[in-house]
mmCIF file of C-alpha atoms in Angstrom:
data_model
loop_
_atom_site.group_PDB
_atom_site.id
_atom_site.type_symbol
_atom_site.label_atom_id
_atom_site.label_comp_id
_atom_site.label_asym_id
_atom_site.label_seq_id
_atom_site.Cartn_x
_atom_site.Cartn_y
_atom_site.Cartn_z
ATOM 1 C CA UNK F 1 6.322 222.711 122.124
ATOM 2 C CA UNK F 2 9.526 223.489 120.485
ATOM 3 C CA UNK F 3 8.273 224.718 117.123
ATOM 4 C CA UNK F 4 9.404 228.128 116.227
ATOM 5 C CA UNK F 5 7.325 229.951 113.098
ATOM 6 C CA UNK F 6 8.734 230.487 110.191
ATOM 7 C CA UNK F 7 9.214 234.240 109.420
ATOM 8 C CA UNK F 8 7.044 235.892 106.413
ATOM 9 C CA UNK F 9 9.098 237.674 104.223
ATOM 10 C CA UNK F 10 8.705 239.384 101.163
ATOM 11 C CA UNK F 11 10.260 240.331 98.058
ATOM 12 C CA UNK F 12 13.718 241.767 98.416
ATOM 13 C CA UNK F 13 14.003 245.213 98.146
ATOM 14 C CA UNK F 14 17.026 246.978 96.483
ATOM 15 C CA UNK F 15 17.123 250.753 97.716
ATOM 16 C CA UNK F 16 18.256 253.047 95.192
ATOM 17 C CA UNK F 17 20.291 255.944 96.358
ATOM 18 C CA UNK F 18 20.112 258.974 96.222
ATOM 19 C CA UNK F 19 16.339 258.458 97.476
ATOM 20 C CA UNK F 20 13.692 261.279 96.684
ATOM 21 C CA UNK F 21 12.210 263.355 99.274
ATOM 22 C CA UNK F 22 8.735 261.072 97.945
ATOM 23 C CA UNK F 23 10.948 258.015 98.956
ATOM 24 C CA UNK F 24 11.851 259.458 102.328
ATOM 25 C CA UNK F 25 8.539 260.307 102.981
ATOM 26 C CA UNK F 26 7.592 257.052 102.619
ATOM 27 C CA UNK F 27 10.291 255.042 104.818
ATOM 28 C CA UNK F 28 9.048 257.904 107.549
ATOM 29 C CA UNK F 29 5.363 256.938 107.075
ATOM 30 C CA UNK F 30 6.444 253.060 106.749
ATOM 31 C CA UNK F 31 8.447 253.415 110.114
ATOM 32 C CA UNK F 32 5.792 254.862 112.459
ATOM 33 C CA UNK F 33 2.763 252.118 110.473
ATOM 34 C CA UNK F 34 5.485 249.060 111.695
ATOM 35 C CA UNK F 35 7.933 250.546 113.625
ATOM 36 C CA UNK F 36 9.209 247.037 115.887
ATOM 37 C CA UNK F 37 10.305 245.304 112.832
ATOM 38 C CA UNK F 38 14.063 246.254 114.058
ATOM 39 C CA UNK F 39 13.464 244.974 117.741
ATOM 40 C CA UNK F 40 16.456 244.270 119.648
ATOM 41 C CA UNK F 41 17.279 240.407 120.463
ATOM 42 C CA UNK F 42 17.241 241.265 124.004
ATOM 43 C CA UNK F 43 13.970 243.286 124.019
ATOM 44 C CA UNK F 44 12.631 240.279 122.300
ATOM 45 C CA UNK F 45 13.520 237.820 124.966
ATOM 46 C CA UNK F 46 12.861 240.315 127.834
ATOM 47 C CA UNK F 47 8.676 241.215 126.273
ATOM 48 C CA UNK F 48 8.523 236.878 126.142
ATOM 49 C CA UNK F 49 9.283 236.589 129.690
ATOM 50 C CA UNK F 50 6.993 238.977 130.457
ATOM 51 C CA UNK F 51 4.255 237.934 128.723
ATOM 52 C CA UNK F 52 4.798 234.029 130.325
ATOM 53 C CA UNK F 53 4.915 235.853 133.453
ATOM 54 C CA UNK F 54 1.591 237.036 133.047
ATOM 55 C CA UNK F 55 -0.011 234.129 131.701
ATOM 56 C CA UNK F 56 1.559 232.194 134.996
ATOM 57 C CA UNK F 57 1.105 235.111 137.357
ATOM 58 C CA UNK F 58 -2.517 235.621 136.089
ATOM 59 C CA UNK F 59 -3.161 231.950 136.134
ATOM 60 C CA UNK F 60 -2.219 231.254 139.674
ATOM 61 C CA UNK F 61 -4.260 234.292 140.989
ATOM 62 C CA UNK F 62 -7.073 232.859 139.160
ATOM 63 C CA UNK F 63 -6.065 229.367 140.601
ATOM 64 C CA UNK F 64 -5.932 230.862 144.445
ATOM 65 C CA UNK F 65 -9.402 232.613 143.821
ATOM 66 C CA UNK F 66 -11.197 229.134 142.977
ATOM 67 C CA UNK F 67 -9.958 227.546 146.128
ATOM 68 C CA UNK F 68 -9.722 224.601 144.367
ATOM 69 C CA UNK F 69 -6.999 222.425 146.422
ATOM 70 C CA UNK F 70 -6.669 219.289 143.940
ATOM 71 C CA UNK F 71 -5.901 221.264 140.833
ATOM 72 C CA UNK F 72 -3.975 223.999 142.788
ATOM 73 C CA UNK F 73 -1.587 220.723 144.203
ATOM 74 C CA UNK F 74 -1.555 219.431 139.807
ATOM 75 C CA UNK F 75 -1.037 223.405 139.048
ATOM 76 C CA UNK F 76 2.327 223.475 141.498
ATOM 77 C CA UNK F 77 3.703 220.088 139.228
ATOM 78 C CA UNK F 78 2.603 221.709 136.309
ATOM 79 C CA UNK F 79 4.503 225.041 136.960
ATOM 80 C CA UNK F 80 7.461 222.687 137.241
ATOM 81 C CA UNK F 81 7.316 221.831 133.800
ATOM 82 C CA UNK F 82 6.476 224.365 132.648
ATOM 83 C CA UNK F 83 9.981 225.478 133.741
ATOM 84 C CA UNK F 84 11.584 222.590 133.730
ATOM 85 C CA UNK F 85 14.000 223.950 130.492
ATOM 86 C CA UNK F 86 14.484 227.394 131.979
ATOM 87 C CA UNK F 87 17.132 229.508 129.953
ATOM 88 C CA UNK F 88 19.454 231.986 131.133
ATOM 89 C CA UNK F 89 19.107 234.993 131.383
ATOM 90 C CA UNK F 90 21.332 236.388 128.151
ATOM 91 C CA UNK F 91 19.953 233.210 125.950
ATOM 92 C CA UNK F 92 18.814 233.937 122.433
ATOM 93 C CA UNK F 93 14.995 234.823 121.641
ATOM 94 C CA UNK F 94 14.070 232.080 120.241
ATOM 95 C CA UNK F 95 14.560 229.843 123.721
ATOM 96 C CA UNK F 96 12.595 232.498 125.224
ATOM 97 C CA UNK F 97 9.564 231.891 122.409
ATOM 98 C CA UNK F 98 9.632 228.300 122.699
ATOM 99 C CA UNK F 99 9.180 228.198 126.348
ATOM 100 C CA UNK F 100 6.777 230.851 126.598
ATOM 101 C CA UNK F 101 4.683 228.378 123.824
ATOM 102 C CA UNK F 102 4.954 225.842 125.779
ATOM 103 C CA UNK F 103 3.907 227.229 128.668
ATOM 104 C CA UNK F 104 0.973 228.646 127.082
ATOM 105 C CA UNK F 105 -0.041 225.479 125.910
ATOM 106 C CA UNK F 106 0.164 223.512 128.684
ATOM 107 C CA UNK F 107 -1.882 226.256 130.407
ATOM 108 C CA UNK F 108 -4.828 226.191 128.151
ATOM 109 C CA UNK F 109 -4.840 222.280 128.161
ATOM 110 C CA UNK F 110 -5.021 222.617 132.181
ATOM 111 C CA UNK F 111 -7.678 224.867 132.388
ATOM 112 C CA UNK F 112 -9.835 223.774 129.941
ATOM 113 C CA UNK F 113 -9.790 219.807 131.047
ATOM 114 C CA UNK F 114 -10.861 220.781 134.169
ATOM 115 C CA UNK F 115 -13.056 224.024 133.674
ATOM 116 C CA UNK F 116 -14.078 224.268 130.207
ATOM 117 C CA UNK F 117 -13.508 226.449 127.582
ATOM 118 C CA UNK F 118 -16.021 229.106 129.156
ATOM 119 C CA UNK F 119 -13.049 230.460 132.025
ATOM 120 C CA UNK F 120 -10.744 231.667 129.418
ATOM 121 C CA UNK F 121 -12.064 234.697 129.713
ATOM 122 C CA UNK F 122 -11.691 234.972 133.081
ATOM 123 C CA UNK F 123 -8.369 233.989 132.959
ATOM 124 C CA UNK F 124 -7.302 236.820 130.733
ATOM 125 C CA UNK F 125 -9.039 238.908 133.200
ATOM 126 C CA UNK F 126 -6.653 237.501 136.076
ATOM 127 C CA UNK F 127 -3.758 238.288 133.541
ATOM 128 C CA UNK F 128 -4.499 241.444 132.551
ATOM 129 C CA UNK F 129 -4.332 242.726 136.460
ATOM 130 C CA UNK F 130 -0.738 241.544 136.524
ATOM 131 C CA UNK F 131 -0.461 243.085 132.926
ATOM 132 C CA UNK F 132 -1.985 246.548 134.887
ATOM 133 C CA UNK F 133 1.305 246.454 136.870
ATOM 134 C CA UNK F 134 3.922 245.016 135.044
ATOM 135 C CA UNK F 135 3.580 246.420 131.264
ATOM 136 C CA UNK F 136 5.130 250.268 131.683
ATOM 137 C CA UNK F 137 2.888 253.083 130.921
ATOM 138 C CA UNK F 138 4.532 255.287 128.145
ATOM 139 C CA UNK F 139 2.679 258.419 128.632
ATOM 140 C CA UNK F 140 1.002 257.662 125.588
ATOM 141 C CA UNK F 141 -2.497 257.275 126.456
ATOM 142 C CA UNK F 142 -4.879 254.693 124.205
ATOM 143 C CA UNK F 143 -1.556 254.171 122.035
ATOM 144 C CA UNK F 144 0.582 252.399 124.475
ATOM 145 C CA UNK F 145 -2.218 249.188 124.522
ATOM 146 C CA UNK F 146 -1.765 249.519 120.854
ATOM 147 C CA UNK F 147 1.881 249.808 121.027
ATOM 148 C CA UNK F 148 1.802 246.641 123.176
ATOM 149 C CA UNK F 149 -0.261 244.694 120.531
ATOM 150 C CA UNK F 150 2.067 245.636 117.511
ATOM 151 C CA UNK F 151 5.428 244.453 119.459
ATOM 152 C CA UNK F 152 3.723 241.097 120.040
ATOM 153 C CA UNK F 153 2.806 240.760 116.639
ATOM 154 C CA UNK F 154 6.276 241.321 115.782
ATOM 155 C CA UNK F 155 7.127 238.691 118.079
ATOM 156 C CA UNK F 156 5.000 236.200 116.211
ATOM 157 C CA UNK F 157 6.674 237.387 112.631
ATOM 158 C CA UNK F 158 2.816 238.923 111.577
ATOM 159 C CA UNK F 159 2.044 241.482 109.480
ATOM 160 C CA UNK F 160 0.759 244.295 110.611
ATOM 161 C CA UNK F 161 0.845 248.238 110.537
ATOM 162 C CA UNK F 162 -1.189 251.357 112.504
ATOM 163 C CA UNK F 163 -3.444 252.083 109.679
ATOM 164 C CA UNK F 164 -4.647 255.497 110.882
ATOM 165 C CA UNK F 165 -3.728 259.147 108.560
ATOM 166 C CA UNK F 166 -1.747 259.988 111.922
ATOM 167 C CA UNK F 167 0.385 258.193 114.549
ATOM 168 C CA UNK F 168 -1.972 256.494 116.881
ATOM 169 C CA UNK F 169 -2.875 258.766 119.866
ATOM 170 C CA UNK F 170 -3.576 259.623 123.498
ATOM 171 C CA UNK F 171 -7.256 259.518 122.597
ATOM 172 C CA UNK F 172 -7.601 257.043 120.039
ATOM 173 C CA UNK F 173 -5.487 254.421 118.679
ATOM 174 C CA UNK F 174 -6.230 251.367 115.940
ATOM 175 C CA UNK F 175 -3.992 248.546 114.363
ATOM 176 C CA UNK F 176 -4.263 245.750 111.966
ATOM 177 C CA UNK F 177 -2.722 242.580 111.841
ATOM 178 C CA UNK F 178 -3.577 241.403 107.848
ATOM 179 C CA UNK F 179 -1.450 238.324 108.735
ATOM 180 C CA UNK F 180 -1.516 236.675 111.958
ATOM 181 C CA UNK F 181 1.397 233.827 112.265
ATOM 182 C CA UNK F 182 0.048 232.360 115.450
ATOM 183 C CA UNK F 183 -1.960 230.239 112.758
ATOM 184 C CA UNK F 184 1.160 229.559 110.901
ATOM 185 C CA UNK F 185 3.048 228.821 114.479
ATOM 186 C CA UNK F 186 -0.245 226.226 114.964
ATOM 187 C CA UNK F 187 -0.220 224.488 111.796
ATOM 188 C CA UNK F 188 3.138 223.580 111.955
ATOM 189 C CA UNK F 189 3.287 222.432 115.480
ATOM 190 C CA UNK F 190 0.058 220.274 114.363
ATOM 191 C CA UNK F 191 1.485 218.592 111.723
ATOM 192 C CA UNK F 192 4.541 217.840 113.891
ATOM 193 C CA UNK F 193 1.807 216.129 115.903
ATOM 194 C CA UNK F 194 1.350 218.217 118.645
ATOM 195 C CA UNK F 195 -1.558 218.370 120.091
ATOM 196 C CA UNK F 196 -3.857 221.721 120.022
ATOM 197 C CA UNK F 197 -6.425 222.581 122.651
ATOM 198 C CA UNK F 198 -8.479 225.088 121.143
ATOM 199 C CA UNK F 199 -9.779 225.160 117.570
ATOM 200 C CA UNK F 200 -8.670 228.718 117.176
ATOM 201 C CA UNK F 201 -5.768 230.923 118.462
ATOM 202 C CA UNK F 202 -8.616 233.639 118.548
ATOM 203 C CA UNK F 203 -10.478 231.865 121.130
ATOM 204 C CA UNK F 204 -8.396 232.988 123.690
ATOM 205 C CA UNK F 205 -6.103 235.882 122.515
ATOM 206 C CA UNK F 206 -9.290 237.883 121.603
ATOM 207 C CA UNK F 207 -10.104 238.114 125.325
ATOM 208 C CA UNK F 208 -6.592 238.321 126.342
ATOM 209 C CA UNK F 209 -5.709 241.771 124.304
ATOM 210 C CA UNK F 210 -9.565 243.377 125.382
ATOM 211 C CA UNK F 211 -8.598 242.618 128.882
ATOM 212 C CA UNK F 212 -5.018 243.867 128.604
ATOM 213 C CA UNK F 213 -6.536 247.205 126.960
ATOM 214 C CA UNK F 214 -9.402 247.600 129.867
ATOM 215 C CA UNK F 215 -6.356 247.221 132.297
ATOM 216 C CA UNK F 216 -4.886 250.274 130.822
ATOM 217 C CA UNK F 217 -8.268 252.472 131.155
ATOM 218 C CA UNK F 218 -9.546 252.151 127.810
ATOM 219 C CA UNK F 219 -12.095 250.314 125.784
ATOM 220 C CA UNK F 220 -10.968 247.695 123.066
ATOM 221 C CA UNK F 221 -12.486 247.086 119.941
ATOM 222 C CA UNK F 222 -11.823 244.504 117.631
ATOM 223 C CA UNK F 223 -13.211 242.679 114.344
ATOM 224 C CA UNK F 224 -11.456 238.996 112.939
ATOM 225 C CA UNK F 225 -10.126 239.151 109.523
ATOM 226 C CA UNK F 226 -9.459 236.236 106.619
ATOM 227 C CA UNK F 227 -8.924 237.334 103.425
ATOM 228 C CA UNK F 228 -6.120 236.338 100.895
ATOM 229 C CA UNK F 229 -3.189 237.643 103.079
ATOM 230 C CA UNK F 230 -4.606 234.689 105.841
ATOM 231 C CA UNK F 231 -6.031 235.234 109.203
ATOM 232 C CA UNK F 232 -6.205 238.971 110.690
ATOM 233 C CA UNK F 233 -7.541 241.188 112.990
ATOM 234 C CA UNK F 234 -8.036 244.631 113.413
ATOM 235 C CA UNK F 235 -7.914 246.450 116.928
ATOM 236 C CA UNK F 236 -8.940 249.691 118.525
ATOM 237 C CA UNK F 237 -8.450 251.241 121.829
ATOM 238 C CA UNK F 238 -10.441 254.201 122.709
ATOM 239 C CA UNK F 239 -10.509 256.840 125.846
ATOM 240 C CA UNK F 240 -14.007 256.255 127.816
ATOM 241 C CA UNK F 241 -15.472 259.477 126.044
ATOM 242 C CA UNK F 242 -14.599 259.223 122.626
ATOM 243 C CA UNK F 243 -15.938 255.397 122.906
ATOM 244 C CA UNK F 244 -19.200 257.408 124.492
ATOM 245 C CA UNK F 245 -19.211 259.877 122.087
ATOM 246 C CA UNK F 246 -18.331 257.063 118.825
ATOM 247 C CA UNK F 247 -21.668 255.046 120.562
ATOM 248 C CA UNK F 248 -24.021 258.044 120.572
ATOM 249 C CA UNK F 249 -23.385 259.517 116.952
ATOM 250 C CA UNK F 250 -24.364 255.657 115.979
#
């Protein structure tokens, strides 16, 4: 798909030194709320390859389930193209990106020609056991699902920021994306006339991040946003008892 999105920016700053201990306080609350935005190139390229190895993973266990020799035989040519362009190991971000869009794309296309738009779910299911044992556990309970949902958003360019009073925690842990550039990412590669599967990113990624959080032992939560900043969404990931306890005081 080629198209990489364009990154959302906003006014330039201008620090002013020496800062006050207000302003310090601030940079220390504004570093926890979006703390990726300084990600490493090679970090970058290293969470893309792991997230098109889950999509592929998750989709040929899904694949191998069905039994389903005539797609399984157009699945093997379509892994080949998949890769086809396949970088090198210390290439830039960016070629990473590209081919993990591609991929993506070519994956939805597959599945929903020939199953519909109903085993999407399923298929995040499939890629959220390879997320189980692939995505490292940080010892930091119903944040690290969180954690994982904030560095992708920084892959995308979004805005976003843990909007709790505290660090998200071992129990409890919430985020919000109040700009989601997967739409911006989709407009652009529709007007460069690619075509797009699904009428909304959401369609799929909704189930993907739930299923990702399940695999990690905890419950997701989330609500869709659109507002003036664009497309958002906000997401939660909760410890079985304080979802329990969260259901009962409703």
């Amino acid at each position: 798909m080629g198209v990489v999105p364009e990154r959302r920016t906003g006014p330039d700053r201008v620090a002013l030194l020496p800062g006050t201990d207000k302003d310090k306080e601030q940079a220390r609350a504004e570093s926890w709320r979006s703390p990726y935005r300084s990600m490493p190139d090679a970090e970058r390229s290293a969470l893309w390859r792991r997230r098109l190895h889950e999509a592929e993973a998750g989709l040929t266990r899904y694949l191998v389930s069905l039994g389903d020799q005539p797609q399984l035989a157009e699945w093997f040519a379509l892994q080949g193209e998949i890769f086809a362009d396949l970088p090198d190991g210390d290439a830039p971000s960016a070629q990473w990106q590209r081919l993990f869009f591609r991929g993506q794309a070519l994956m939805e296309r597959f599945l929903v020609r020939h199953y519909g738009e109903q085993v999407l779910a399923a298929w995040a299911a499939s890629n959220a056991e390879v997320h189980r044992t692939v995505e490292p556990d940080h010892g930091r309970g119903a944040a690290d699902p969180i954690h994982r949902i904030a560095r992708q958003a920084e892959l995308y360019g979004s805005d976003y920021e843990f909007d709790d009073a505290a660090p998200p925690g071992p129990r409890q842990a919430a985020l919000t994306i109040t700009h989601c550039a997967i739409w911006d990412y989709r407009e652009q590669a529709r007007r460069s006339g690619v075509t797009i599967t699904l009428a909304s990113p959401c369609t799929y990624c909704t189930h993907a991040l739930s299923a990702n959080v399940r695999a990690k032992g905890f419950r997701p939560a989330h609500r869709l946003l659109s507002g003036p900043t664009g497309h958002g969404c906000h997401w939660e990931a909760r410890a079985e008892e304080e979802a329990d306890e969260t259901t009962g005081a409703s």
